[in-house]
mmCIF file of C-alpha atoms in Angstrom:
data_model
loop_
_atom_site.group_PDB
_atom_site.id
_atom_site.type_symbol
_atom_site.label_atom_id
_atom_site.label_comp_id
_atom_site.label_asym_id
_atom_site.label_seq_id
_atom_site.Cartn_x
_atom_site.Cartn_y
_atom_site.Cartn_z
ATOM 1 C CA MET S 1 -27.774 50.470 29.120
ATOM 2 C CA THR S 2 -30.736 51.521 31.321
ATOM 3 C CA ILE S 3 -34.403 51.984 30.554
ATOM 4 C CA GLU S 4 -35.725 55.398 31.567
ATOM 5 C CA ARG S 5 -39.243 55.764 32.895
ATOM 6 C CA GLY S 6 -41.625 58.140 31.200
ATOM 7 C CA ARG S 7 -40.075 57.828 27.743
ATOM 8 C CA GLY S 8 -42.380 55.230 26.208
ATOM 9 C CA SER S 9 -42.668 51.537 26.745
ATOM 10 C CA PRO S 10 -39.523 49.411 27.372
ATOM 11 C CA LYS S 11 -39.955 47.941 23.891
ATOM 12 C CA GLN S 12 -39.890 51.389 22.268
ATOM 13 C CA GLN S 13 -36.877 52.450 24.323
ATOM 14 C CA VAL S 14 -34.938 49.354 23.269
ATOM 15 C CA LEU S 15 -35.759 50.112 19.632
ATOM 16 C CA MET S 16 -34.536 53.694 20.080
ATOM 17 C CA LEU S 17 -31.247 52.477 21.598
ATOM 18 C CA LEU S 18 -30.744 50.031 18.726
ATOM 19 C CA ASP S 19 -31.364 52.871 16.236
ATOM 20 C CA GLU S 20 -28.767 55.002 18.023
ATOM 21 C CA CYS S 21 -26.267 52.144 17.715
ATOM 22 C CA LEU S 22 -26.899 51.914 13.988
ATOM 23 C CA GLN S 23 -26.535 55.699 13.593
ATOM 24 C CA THR S 24 -23.004 55.532 14.969
ATOM 25 C CA GLY S 25 -21.959 54.008 11.650
ATOM 26 C CA ILE S 26 -21.404 50.495 12.898
ATOM 27 C CA ARG S 27 -21.131 47.933 10.088
ATOM 28 C CA GLY S 28 -20.564 44.288 9.391
ATOM 29 C CA ARG S 29 -21.812 41.346 11.384
ATOM 30 C CA VAL S 30 -22.630 43.428 14.485
ATOM 31 C CA ALA S 31 -24.879 45.678 12.404
ATOM 32 C CA GLN S 32 -26.652 42.624 10.966
ATOM 33 C CA ILE S 33 -27.283 41.281 14.470
ATOM 34 C CA ILE S 34 -28.709 44.620 15.601
ATOM 35 C CA LYS S 35 -30.976 44.828 12.538
ATOM 36 C CA GLN S 36 -32.199 41.292 13.083
ATOM 37 C CA ALA S 37 -32.899 42.082 16.751
ATOM 38 C CA LYS S 38 -34.940 45.103 15.705
ATOM 39 C CA ALA S 39 -36.898 42.994 13.244
ATOM 40 C CA GLU S 40 -37.706 40.405 15.905
ATOM 41 C CA ILE S 41 -38.741 43.061 18.439
ATOM 42 C CA GLU S 42 -40.974 44.722 15.858
ATOM 43 C CA GLY S 43 -42.536 41.378 15.024
ATOM 44 C CA ARG S 44 -41.090 41.131 11.526
ATOM 45 C CA GLY S 45 -39.024 38.074 12.454
ATOM 46 C CA ASP S 46 -41.933 35.981 13.717
ATOM 47 C CA GLN S 47 -42.611 34.448 10.304
ATOM 48 C CA ASP S 48 -39.017 33.324 9.838
ATOM 49 C CA ASP S 49 -38.822 31.955 13.363
ATOM 50 C CA ALA S 50 -42.064 30.024 12.961
ATOM 51 C CA PHE S 51 -40.761 28.626 9.685
ATOM 52 C CA PHE S 52 -37.585 27.384 11.367
ATOM 53 C CA ARG S 53 -39.535 25.690 14.148
ATOM 54 C CA ARG S 54 -41.538 23.702 11.600
ATOM 55 C CA VAL S 55 -38.700 22.542 9.332
ATOM 56 C CA ALA S 56 -36.967 19.194 9.409
ATOM 57 C CA THR S 57 -33.216 18.780 9.881
ATOM 58 C CA HIS S 58 -32.396 19.510 6.196
ATOM 59 C CA THR S 59 -35.019 21.397 4.234
ATOM 60 C CA PRO S 60 -34.642 22.798 0.689
ATOM 61 C CA VAL S 61 -36.011 26.240 -0.060
ATOM 62 C CA ASN S 62 -38.649 26.328 -2.794
ATOM 63 C CA GLY S 63 -37.580 28.160 -5.931
ATOM 64 C CA CYS S 64 -33.886 28.062 -5.004
ATOM 65 C CA PRO S 65 -32.294 24.799 -6.220
ATOM 66 C CA GLY S 66 -29.410 23.813 -3.988
ATOM 67 C CA LEU S 67 -30.311 26.229 -1.155
ATOM 68 C CA VAL S 68 -30.851 24.179 1.990
ATOM 69 C CA LEU S 69 -31.572 25.013 5.604
ATOM 70 C CA LYS S 70 -29.607 22.735 7.932
ATOM 71 C CA VAL S 71 -30.883 22.674 11.509
ATOM 72 C CA GLY S 72 -28.556 21.263 14.134
ATOM 73 C CA LYS S 73 -28.659 21.087 17.903
ATOM 74 C CA ARG S 74 -26.892 24.414 18.309
ATOM 75 C CA HIS S 75 -26.844 26.123 14.919
ATOM 76 C CA ARG S 76 -29.187 26.801 12.035
ATOM 77 C CA ARG S 77 -27.344 27.605 8.835
ATOM 78 C CA TRP S 78 -27.942 28.221 5.158
ATOM 79 C CA VAL S 79 -26.070 25.868 2.824
ATOM 80 C CA TYR S 80 -25.677 25.954 -0.950
ATOM 81 C CA ARG S 81 -25.216 22.502 -2.488
ATOM 82 C CA PHE S 82 -23.934 22.144 -6.054
ATOM 83 C CA THR S 83 -22.101 19.717 -8.324
ATOM 84 C CA PRO S 84 -19.277 21.442 -10.246
ATOM 85 C CA LYS S 85 -18.814 20.643 -13.906
ATOM 86 C CA GLY S 86 -16.790 17.501 -14.303
ATOM 87 C CA ALA S 87 -17.174 16.476 -10.651
ATOM 88 C CA SER S 88 -18.422 13.106 -9.490
ATOM 89 C CA SER S 89 -19.694 14.305 -6.116
ATOM 90 C CA THR S 90 -21.653 17.201 -4.650
ATOM 91 C CA ARG S 91 -20.035 20.161 -2.881
ATOM 92 C CA GLN S 92 -21.525 22.556 -0.366
ATOM 93 C CA ILE S 93 -20.651 25.926 1.094
ATOM 94 C CA THR S 94 -22.143 27.702 4.106
ATOM 95 C CA LEU S 95 -23.804 31.027 3.238
ATOM 96 C CA GLY S 96 -24.499 32.124 6.812
ATOM 97 C CA TYR S 97 -26.369 31.476 10.060
ATOM 98 C CA PHE S 98 -29.867 32.241 11.233
ATOM 99 C CA PRO S 99 -31.044 34.565 12.747
ATOM 100 C CA GLN S 100 -28.209 36.813 11.592
ATOM 101 C CA ILE S 101 -29.196 36.040 7.978
ATOM 102 C CA GLY S 102 -32.876 35.737 7.180
ATOM 103 C CA MET S 103 -34.706 34.077 4.310
ATOM 104 C CA GLU S 104 -34.413 36.924 1.814
ATOM 105 C CA GLU S 105 -30.740 37.524 2.533
ATOM 106 C CA ALA S 106 -30.054 33.807 2.111
ATOM 107 C CA LYS S 107 -31.810 33.855 -1.280
ATOM 108 C CA ALA S 108 -29.690 36.811 -2.362
ATOM 109 C CA LEU S 109 -26.458 35.056 -1.345
ATOM 110 C CA TRP S 110 -27.633 31.887 -3.132
ATOM 111 C CA GLN S 111 -28.214 33.877 -6.314
ATOM 112 C CA GLN S 112 -24.791 35.487 -6.006
ATOM 113 C CA HIS S 113 -22.937 32.171 -5.649
ATOM 114 C CA ARG S 114 -25.082 30.432 -8.237
ATOM 115 C CA GLY S 115 -24.183 33.022 -10.826
ATOM 116 C CA ALA S 116 -20.464 32.996 -10.023
ATOM 117 C CA MET S 117 -18.397 31.736 -12.971
ATOM 118 C CA PRO S 118 -14.868 30.218 -12.812
ATOM 119 C CA GLN S 119 -12.158 32.797 -13.261
ATOM 120 C CA SER S 120 -10.645 33.042 -16.734
ATOM 121 C CA MET S 121 -7.021 33.194 -15.561
ATOM 122 C CA ARG S 122 -4.794 31.429 -18.097
ATOM 123 C CA PHE S 123 -3.045 28.318 -16.818
ATOM 124 C CA GLU S 124 0.340 29.862 -17.642
ATOM 125 C CA VAL S 125 -0.410 32.784 -15.284
ATOM 126 C CA LEU S 126 -1.663 30.372 -12.627
ATOM 127 C CA VAL S 127 1.677 28.544 -12.790
ATOM 128 C CA GLU S 128 3.524 31.825 -12.197
ATOM 129 C CA HIS S 129 1.490 32.361 -9.024
ATOM 130 C CA TYR S 130 2.127 28.787 -7.901
ATOM 131 C CA LEU S 131 5.897 28.890 -8.460
ATOM 132 C CA HIS S 132 6.131 32.104 -6.450
ATOM 133 C CA TYR S 133 4.434 30.242 -3.583
ATOM 134 C CA ALA S 134 6.405 27.009 -4.123
ATOM 135 C CA LYS S 135 9.847 28.643 -3.929
ATOM 136 C CA THR S 136 9.066 29.622 -0.338
ATOM 137 C CA HIS S 137 6.945 26.724 0.896
ATOM 138 C CA ARG S 138 7.877 23.641 -1.191
ATOM 139 C CA ARG S 139 11.157 21.801 -0.607
ATOM 140 C CA GLY S 140 11.087 20.176 -4.046
ATOM 141 C CA TRP S 141 10.106 23.316 -5.968
ATOM 142 C CA ARG S 142 12.922 22.915 -8.520
ATOM 143 C CA ARG S 143 11.598 19.530 -9.588
ATOM 144 C CA GLU S 144 8.060 20.968 -9.751
ATOM 145 C CA GLN S 145 9.258 23.929 -11.816
ATOM 146 C CA SER S 146 10.970 21.553 -14.246
ATOM 147 C CA LEU S 147 7.836 19.418 -14.636
ATOM 148 C CA LEU S 148 5.622 22.445 -15.214
ATOM 149 C CA GLU S 149 7.888 24.280 -17.644
ATOM 150 C CA LYS S 150 9.026 21.254 -19.697
ATOM 151 C CA HIS S 151 5.972 19.023 -19.798
ATOM 152 C CA ILE S 152 2.752 20.737 -18.668
ATOM 153 C CA VAL S 153 2.759 24.458 -19.512
ATOM 154 C CA PRO S 154 3.648 23.894 -23.206
ATOM 155 C CA ARG S 155 0.478 21.800 -23.540
ATOM 156 C CA TRP S 156 -1.852 24.013 -21.487
ATOM 157 C CA SER S 157 -0.372 27.514 -21.823
ATOM 158 C CA GLU S 158 -3.407 28.961 -23.637
ATOM 159 C CA LYS S 159 -6.032 27.123 -21.579
ATOM 160 C CA ALA S 160 -8.124 28.945 -18.998
ATOM 161 C CA ALA S 161 -7.369 27.455 -15.600
ATOM 162 C CA GLY S 162 -11.080 27.252 -14.832
ATOM 163 C CA SER S 163 -11.789 25.250 -17.990
ATOM 164 C CA ILE S 164 -9.402 22.349 -17.319
ATOM 165 C CA THR S 165 -11.334 19.121 -16.761
ATOM 166 C CA LYS S 166 -10.634 15.601 -15.586
ATOM 167 C CA GLU S 167 -10.496 14.496 -19.238
ATOM 168 C CA ASP S 168 -7.767 17.099 -19.924
ATOM 169 C CA VAL S 169 -5.667 15.742 -17.062
ATOM 170 C CA GLU S 170 -6.085 12.132 -18.206
ATOM 171 C CA GLU S 171 -5.096 13.072 -21.759
ATOM 172 C CA LEU S 172 -2.007 14.902 -20.484
ATOM 173 C CA LEU S 173 -0.902 11.956 -18.344
ATOM 174 C CA GLY S 174 -1.357 9.629 -21.288
ATOM 175 C CA GLN S 175 0.982 11.803 -23.361
ATOM 176 C CA LEU S 176 3.565 12.019 -20.591
ATOM 177 C CA SER S 177 3.675 8.256 -20.071
ATOM 178 C CA THR S 178 4.737 7.522 -23.656
ATOM 179 C CA PRO S 179 8.362 6.411 -24.205
ATOM 180 C CA SER S 180 9.286 9.583 -26.109
ATOM 181 C CA ALA S 181 8.278 11.762 -23.162
ATOM 182 C CA ARG S 182 9.989 9.531 -20.606
ATOM 183 C CA ARG S 183 13.406 9.769 -22.219
ATOM 184 C CA SER S 184 13.925 13.230 -20.776
ATOM 185 C CA VAL S 185 13.672 12.009 -17.175
ATOM 186 C CA ARG S 186 15.149 9.131 -15.220
ATOM 187 C CA THR S 187 12.533 6.402 -15.059
ATOM 188 C CA GLN S 188 12.508 2.646 -14.991
ATOM 189 C CA ASP S 189 12.699 1.080 -18.426
ATOM 190 C CA GLY S 190 9.514 -0.632 -19.512
ATOM 191 C CA ARG S 191 7.520 1.039 -16.744
ATOM 192 C CA GLY S 192 7.936 4.755 -17.207
ATOM 193 C CA LEU S 193 5.279 5.853 -14.719
ATOM 194 C CA ARG S 194 7.295 8.251 -12.606
ATOM 195 C CA LEU S 195 6.796 11.284 -14.844
ATOM 196 C CA ALA S 196 3.033 10.792 -15.020
ATOM 197 C CA ARG S 197 2.730 10.096 -11.291
ATOM 198 C CA ASP S 198 4.838 13.094 -10.263
ATOM 199 C CA SER S 199 2.851 15.343 -12.608
ATOM 200 C CA LEU S 200 -0.470 14.127 -11.191
ATOM 201 C CA THR S 201 0.688 14.732 -7.608
ATOM 202 C CA LEU S 202 1.907 18.212 -8.547
ATOM 203 C CA LEU S 203 -1.276 19.193 -10.408
ATOM 204 C CA ARG S 204 -3.504 17.935 -7.601
ATOM 205 C CA HIS S 205 -1.667 20.132 -5.095
ATOM 206 C CA LEU S 206 -1.485 23.089 -7.494
ATOM 207 C CA PHE S 207 -5.257 23.188 -7.960
ATOM 208 C CA ASP S 208 -5.875 22.743 -4.227
ATOM 209 C CA VAL S 209 -3.677 25.764 -3.525
ATOM 210 C CA ALA S 210 -5.248 27.781 -6.342
ATOM 211 C CA ARG S 211 -8.755 27.125 -4.970
ATOM 212 C CA GLY S 212 -7.678 28.006 -1.417
ATOM 213 C CA LYS S 213 -8.180 24.421 -0.226
ATOM 214 C CA ALA S 214 -4.600 23.639 0.846
ATOM 215 C CA HIS S 215 -3.004 24.150 4.260
ATOM 216 C CA TRP S 216 -1.302 27.308 3.010
ATOM 217 C CA GLN S 217 -3.688 30.253 2.979
ATOM 218 C CA GLY S 218 -2.250 33.300 1.227
ATOM 219 C CA PRO S 219 -3.998 36.674 1.454
ATOM 220 C CA GLU S 220 -4.623 36.773 -2.325
ATOM 221 C CA LEU S 221 -6.292 33.344 -2.509
ATOM 222 C CA PRO S 222 -8.222 31.915 -4.190
ATOM 223 C CA TRP S 223 -6.595 32.416 -7.620
ATOM 224 C CA ILE S 224 -9.465 30.586 -9.320
ATOM 225 C CA SER S 225 -13.018 29.925 -8.209
ATOM 226 C CA ALA S 226 -13.125 28.112 -4.887
ATOM 227 C CA GLU S 227 -16.199 26.260 -6.144
ATOM 228 C CA GLN S 228 -14.366 24.732 -9.098
ATOM 229 C CA VAL S 229 -13.731 21.024 -8.669
ATOM 230 C CA ASN S 230 -10.119 19.873 -8.641
ATOM 231 C CA PRO S 231 -9.728 18.349 -12.143
ATOM 232 C CA CYS S 232 -7.365 15.719 -10.701
ATOM 233 C CA GLU S 233 -10.089 14.267 -8.510
ATOM 234 C CA GLY S 234 -10.576 10.591 -9.293
ATOM 235 C CA VAL S 235 -7.656 10.461 -11.757
ATOM 236 C CA ARG S 236 -5.272 7.520 -11.485
ATOM 237 C CA VAL S 237 -2.121 6.688 -13.431
ATOM 238 C CA GLN S 238 -2.852 3.329 -15.005
ATOM 239 C CA ARG S 239 -0.033 0.831 -15.394
ATOM 240 C CA PRO S 240 0.380 0.248 -19.134
ATOM 241 C CA THR S 241 0.137 -3.149 -20.761
ATOM 242 C CA LEU S 242 3.493 -4.832 -20.373
ATOM 243 C CA PHE S 243 5.632 -5.174 -23.455
ATOM 244 C CA PRO S 244 6.265 -8.631 -24.897
ATOM 245 C CA LYS S 245 9.160 -10.352 -23.173
ATOM 246 C CA VAL S 246 10.941 -11.199 -26.435
ATOM 247 C CA VAL S 247 13.719 -9.066 -27.935
ATOM 248 C CA PRO S 248 13.314 -8.704 -31.721
ATOM 249 C CA LEU S 249 16.239 -10.287 -33.604
ATOM 250 C CA PRO S 250 16.938 -7.183 -35.757
ATOM 251 C CA GLU S 251 17.482 -5.206 -32.565
ATOM 252 C CA LEU S 252 19.897 -7.826 -31.262
ATOM 253 C CA VAL S 253 21.895 -7.561 -34.512
ATOM 254 C CA ALA S 254 22.005 -3.755 -34.286
ATOM 255 C CA TYR S 255 23.125 -3.963 -30.652
ATOM 256 C CA GLN S 256 25.963 -6.389 -31.504
ATOM 257 C CA LYS S 257 27.308 -4.077 -34.185
ATOM 258 C CA ALA S 258 26.998 -1.049 -31.897
ATOM 259 C CA LEU S 259 29.209 -2.721 -29.266
ATOM 260 C CA LEU S 260 31.939 -2.990 -31.912
ATOM 261 C CA THR S 261 31.612 0.411 -33.580
ATOM 262 C CA LEU S 262 30.279 2.989 -31.087
ATOM 263 C CA PRO S 263 32.770 5.017 -28.966
ATOM 264 C CA ILE S 264 31.898 3.241 -25.712
ATOM 265 C CA ASN S 265 34.036 3.572 -22.577
ATOM 266 C CA GLU S 266 36.636 0.806 -22.800
ATOM 267 C CA ARG S 267 36.052 -0.199 -19.189
ATOM 268 C CA VAL S 268 32.342 -0.725 -19.753
ATOM 269 C CA ARG S 269 32.376 -2.192 -23.274
ATOM 270 C CA PRO S 270 33.711 -5.652 -22.171
ATOM 271 C CA LEU S 271 30.975 -5.900 -19.528
ATOM 272 C CA LEU S 272 28.298 -5.376 -22.184
ATOM 273 C CA GLN S 273 29.942 -7.920 -24.464
ATOM 274 C CA LEU S 274 30.287 -10.556 -21.730
ATOM 275 C CA GLN S 275 26.677 -10.114 -20.653
ATOM 276 C CA MET S 276 25.472 -10.878 -24.168
ATOM 277 C CA LEU S 277 27.891 -13.765 -24.748
ATOM 278 C CA LEU S 278 27.408 -15.514 -21.381
ATOM 279 C CA LEU S 279 23.726 -14.623 -20.785
ATOM 280 C CA ALA S 280 24.712 -13.528 -17.280
ATOM 281 C CA PRO S 281 23.498 -10.536 -15.208
ATOM 282 C CA PHE S 282 25.627 -7.435 -14.696
ATOM 283 C CA SER S 283 25.479 -7.962 -10.916
ATOM 284 C CA VAL S 284 27.542 -11.164 -11.296
ATOM 285 C CA LEU S 285 30.042 -9.853 -13.846
ATOM 286 C CA CYS S 286 30.838 -6.776 -11.743
ATOM 287 C CA ARG S 287 31.774 -8.982 -8.756
ATOM 288 C CA MET S 288 34.370 -11.139 -10.510
ATOM 289 C CA LEU S 289 37.717 -11.378 -8.663
ATOM 290 C CA TRP S 290 41.032 -12.151 -10.361
ATOM 291 C CA ASP S 291 42.103 -14.715 -7.761
ATOM 292 C CA GLN S 292 38.859 -16.653 -8.248
ATOM 293 C CA THR S 293 38.703 -16.386 -12.046
ATOM 294 C CA LEU S 294 40.150 -19.678 -13.310
ATOM 295 C CA LEU S 295 40.671 -19.013 -17.005
ATOM 296 C CA GLN S 296 42.410 -22.314 -17.704
ATOM 297 C CA GLU S 297 39.469 -24.216 -16.193
ATOM 298 C CA GLY S 298 36.883 -22.036 -17.986
ATOM 299 C CA ARG S 299 35.027 -20.799 -14.916
ATOM 300 C CA ALA S 300 34.966 -18.136 -12.230
ATOM 301 C CA VAL S 301 33.763 -18.388 -8.635
ATOM 302 C CA VAL S 302 31.850 -15.219 -7.841
ATOM 303 C CA PRO S 303 31.067 -14.213 -4.217
ATOM 304 C CA MET S 304 27.534 -12.823 -3.991
ATOM 305 C CA GLY S 305 26.057 -10.355 -1.558
ATOM 306 C CA ASP S 306 24.151 -13.052 0.343
ATOM 307 C CA GLY S 307 27.410 -14.670 1.489
ATOM 308 C CA GLU S 308 27.181 -17.544 -0.991
ATOM 309 C CA SER S 309 29.228 -18.087 -4.134
ATOM 310 C CA ARG S 310 28.112 -18.943 -7.644
ATOM 311 C CA VAL S 311 30.015 -20.521 -10.527
ATOM 312 C CA LEU S 312 30.130 -18.591 -13.797
ATOM 313 C CA TYR S 313 31.111 -20.708 -16.819
ATOM 314 C CA LEU S 314 33.207 -19.077 -19.512
ATOM 315 C CA SER S 315 33.607 -19.685 -23.227
ATOM 316 C CA PRO S 316 36.849 -19.199 -25.236
ATOM 317 C CA ALA S 317 35.520 -15.863 -26.563
ATOM 318 C CA ALA S 318 34.714 -14.703 -23.022
ATOM 319 C CA ILE S 319 38.149 -15.782 -21.761
ATOM 320 C CA GLN S 320 39.787 -13.704 -24.488
ATOM 321 C CA ILE S 321 37.819 -10.587 -23.441
ATOM 322 C CA ILE S 322 38.758 -11.107 -19.770
ATOM 323 C CA GLN S 323 42.453 -11.483 -20.620
ATOM 324 C CA GLN S 324 42.351 -8.167 -22.483
ATOM 325 C CA GLN S 325 40.840 -6.594 -19.373
ATOM 326 C CA ARG S 326 44.139 -6.998 -17.503
ATOM 327 C CA ARG S 327 45.526 -3.655 -18.676
ATOM 328 C CA HIS S 328 42.428 -1.773 -17.424
ATOM 329 C CA SER S 329 42.238 -3.344 -13.967
ATOM 330 C CA ALA S 330 45.902 -2.585 -13.077
ATOM 331 C CA ASN S 331 46.560 -3.929 -9.576
ATOM 332 C CA SER S 332 42.898 -4.120 -8.569
ATOM 333 C CA PRO S 333 41.618 -7.401 -7.099
ATOM 334 C CA TRP S 334 38.468 -6.921 -9.211
ATOM 335 C CA VAL S 335 38.304 -7.903 -12.861
ATOM 336 C CA PHE S 336 36.112 -4.840 -13.442
ATOM 337 C CA PRO S 337 37.101 -2.185 -10.870
ATOM 338 C CA ALA S 338 35.349 1.095 -10.269
ATOM 339 C CA MET S 339 36.433 4.051 -12.386
ATOM 340 C CA LYS S 340 38.114 6.051 -9.616
ATOM 341 C CA LYS S 341 38.597 3.575 -6.766
ATOM 342 C CA ALA S 342 40.380 0.434 -7.916
ATOM 343 C CA ASP S 343 39.813 -1.317 -4.580
ATOM 344 C CA ARG S 344 36.060 -1.424 -5.263
ATOM 345 C CA PRO S 345 34.045 -3.268 -7.917
ATOM 346 C CA MET S 346 32.381 -1.375 -10.729
ATOM 347 C CA PRO S 347 28.820 -0.362 -9.740
ATOM 348 C CA VAL S 348 26.124 -2.262 -11.616
ATOM 349 C CA ARG S 349 24.510 1.005 -12.667
ATOM 350 C CA TYR S 350 27.423 1.851 -15.015
ATOM 351 C CA PRO S 351 26.811 -0.918 -17.582
ATOM 352 C CA SER S 352 23.045 -0.601 -17.075
ATOM 353 C CA GLN S 353 23.150 3.120 -17.877
ATOM 354 C CA MET S 354 25.412 2.542 -20.886
ATOM 355 C CA MET S 355 23.007 -0.072 -22.225
ATOM 356 C CA ARG S 356 20.144 2.398 -21.819
ATOM 357 C CA VAL S 357 22.079 5.074 -23.736
ATOM 358 C CA ILE S 358 22.792 2.649 -26.582
ATOM 359 C CA ARG S 359 19.147 1.599 -26.663
ATOM 360 C CA GLN S 360 18.015 5.195 -26.998
ATOM 361 C CA HIS S 361 20.694 5.954 -29.604
ATOM 362 C CA LEU S 362 19.561 3.030 -31.748
ATOM 363 C CA SER S 363 15.832 3.650 -31.034
ATOM 364 C CA LEU S 364 15.422 0.119 -29.710
ATOM 365 C CA SER S 365 12.287 -0.948 -27.848
ATOM 366 C CA ASP S 366 12.043 -0.575 -24.080
ATOM 367 C CA GLN S 367 12.110 -4.344 -23.545
ATOM 368 C CA PHE S 368 15.651 -4.483 -24.905
ATOM 369 C CA THR S 369 17.400 -5.014 -21.573
ATOM 370 C CA ALA S 370 19.961 -7.435 -20.164
ATOM 371 C CA GLY S 371 17.092 -9.579 -18.939
ATOM 372 C CA GLY S 372 15.503 -9.486 -22.384
ATOM 373 C CA ILE S 373 18.710 -10.761 -23.982
ATOM 374 C CA VAL S 374 18.842 -13.626 -21.465
ATOM 375 C CA LYS S 375 15.259 -14.603 -22.321
ATOM 376 C CA ILE S 376 15.868 -14.715 -26.070
ATOM 377 C CA GLY S 377 19.079 -16.710 -25.511
ATOM 378 C CA HIS S 378 17.344 -19.398 -23.472
ATOM 379 C CA GLY S 379 14.453 -19.445 -25.930
ATOM 380 C CA PHE S 380 16.925 -20.210 -28.722
ATOM 381 C CA LEU S 381 18.500 -23.043 -26.684
ATOM 382 C CA ARG S 382 15.083 -24.582 -26.007
ATOM 383 C CA ARG S 383 14.308 -24.580 -29.719
ATOM 384 C CA LYS S 384 17.626 -26.367 -30.291
ATOM 385 C CA GLY S 385 16.570 -29.116 -27.867
ATOM 386 C CA SER S 386 19.032 -28.372 -25.076
ATOM 387 C CA VAL S 387 18.109 -30.323 -21.942
ATOM 388 C CA MET S 388 19.704 -27.581 -19.825
ATOM 389 C CA ALA S 389 18.257 -24.619 -21.708
ATOM 390 C CA ASP S 390 16.579 -23.245 -18.571
ATOM 391 C CA ILE S 391 19.667 -23.484 -16.324
ATOM 392 C CA ARG S 392 20.922 -19.954 -15.803
ATOM 393 C CA ASN S 393 24.600 -18.981 -15.816
ATOM 394 C CA PRO S 394 25.949 -18.743 -13.083
ATOM 395 C CA ILE S 395 24.778 -21.659 -10.938
ATOM 396 C CA PRO S 396 25.050 -22.204 -7.144
ATOM 397 C CA MET S 397 28.384 -23.581 -6.007
ATOM 398 C CA ALA S 398 26.703 -26.730 -4.642
ATOM 399 C CA GLN S 399 25.446 -27.671 -8.133
ATOM 400 C CA HIS S 400 28.859 -27.434 -9.809
ATOM 401 C CA ASN S 401 30.257 -30.638 -11.348
ATOM 402 C CA PRO S 402 32.233 -31.492 -14.533
ATOM 403 C CA LEU S 403 29.133 -32.741 -16.409
ATOM 404 C CA THR S 404 27.143 -29.586 -15.705
ATOM 405 C CA GLN S 405 30.090 -27.420 -16.705
ATOM 406 C CA ALA S 406 30.536 -29.259 -20.012
ATOM 407 C CA GLN S 407 26.834 -29.017 -20.922
ATOM 408 C CA LEU S 408 26.511 -25.308 -19.996
ATOM 409 C CA GLN S 409 29.682 -24.390 -21.843
ATOM 410 C CA GLN S 410 28.313 -26.224 -24.864
ATOM 411 C CA ASN S 411 25.123 -24.123 -24.612
ATOM 412 C CA ILE S 412 27.168 -20.927 -24.395
ATOM 413 C CA GLU S 413 29.198 -21.780 -27.472
ATOM 414 C CA LEU S 414 26.053 -22.733 -29.395
ATOM 415 C CA TRP S 415 24.507 -19.384 -28.517
ATOM 416 C CA GLN S 416 27.643 -17.488 -29.527
ATOM 417 C CA ARG S 417 27.748 -19.175 -32.924
ATOM 418 C CA HIS S 418 24.132 -18.091 -33.381
ATOM 419 C CA LEU S 419 25.108 -14.498 -32.552
ATOM 420 C CA ALA S 420 27.918 -14.637 -35.120
ATOM 421 C CA ASP S 421 25.534 -15.952 -37.788
ATOM 422 C CA LEU S 422 23.068 -13.147 -37.029
ATOM 423 C CA ARG S 423 25.795 -10.509 -37.258
ATOM 424 C CA ILE S 424 27.012 -11.825 -40.619
ATOM 425 C CA SER S 425 23.566 -12.314 -42.146
ATOM 426 C CA GLY S 426 22.233 -9.043 -40.715
#
């Protein structure tokens, strides 16, 4: 571009060239820069420029709450600060940079964003958008789809996605962490936090994607207002108050009768019965070997995973159950072999899972576990004045002696008579 002599002052010629550029139909940011340059040349930008030279680093604009001018070493930008409903902290978005955007334009953009309302998309529709994204970009999308369709959408299907608050999320997680909700997923008994935790992680990511705040940036984003706060912000899954460590006696009676009457797998039933009679863990019973089970002496030497052995004391009732187990173990070296591979011991999870199924079938409390039965058994022995009530069966091999064996077997028989009395009276 050259300035021709005789066609007005250089200032006028520059203005004419800028007008010609605008007349070509140019639009967007380049057009804004050209217009701002014209305004400064004509003197209309002097007031704005003087204002910027006087301001501090962060200066609010009078009459526009939340509109702030931020002046840095290299940039001067307009920022809108706001606190979304339900948020605990302030957000901010950049409206533009000076001198490309002047004072009046910044006020207009502030008014536009200030009046923007969250989109009224129903949560059910939002989930459809998310699952379409998840099937391509999320490795665990099947698990997420199951959580949404079974546990979350039925509760929020009619809600507007933009109306969901932190309180809504906390209420939902409280419902999901109840025992009735946990029974449909595999969780730890007595804890039951996995469903709530997985749902919180999923919802947090879902709302980040929907607001366009996640790493993935689809062309149609955001699905809901980008200014809406993530309702999962600040939400934590609280560990519930632990259940009492005592198994109610009526539940113990119901469990005893169930072991005799329910159609339980005949390879697992004796394990459940022995655990209750001997007050021993499943991990010990599953590792019993025939060549180290001394039925005539009333004990079994059980090799443990740490390389040491423990002595498990048996009662006459327990010996009878083990003798009947002969026809199920065939030629296996294990008293309780695995279902398909007789050369391996039965996995501990088999009796544990069966006990969980029985507990759910009988609607027993979550504290009704093998450990809970052991606690009530030793509590009974303490009340009876047993001096060895707190000695657990089995004991380390180094502690084995005839006196200890006689006293522990006496405890076992006392406990089994108590179980028989409960079954008859109950």
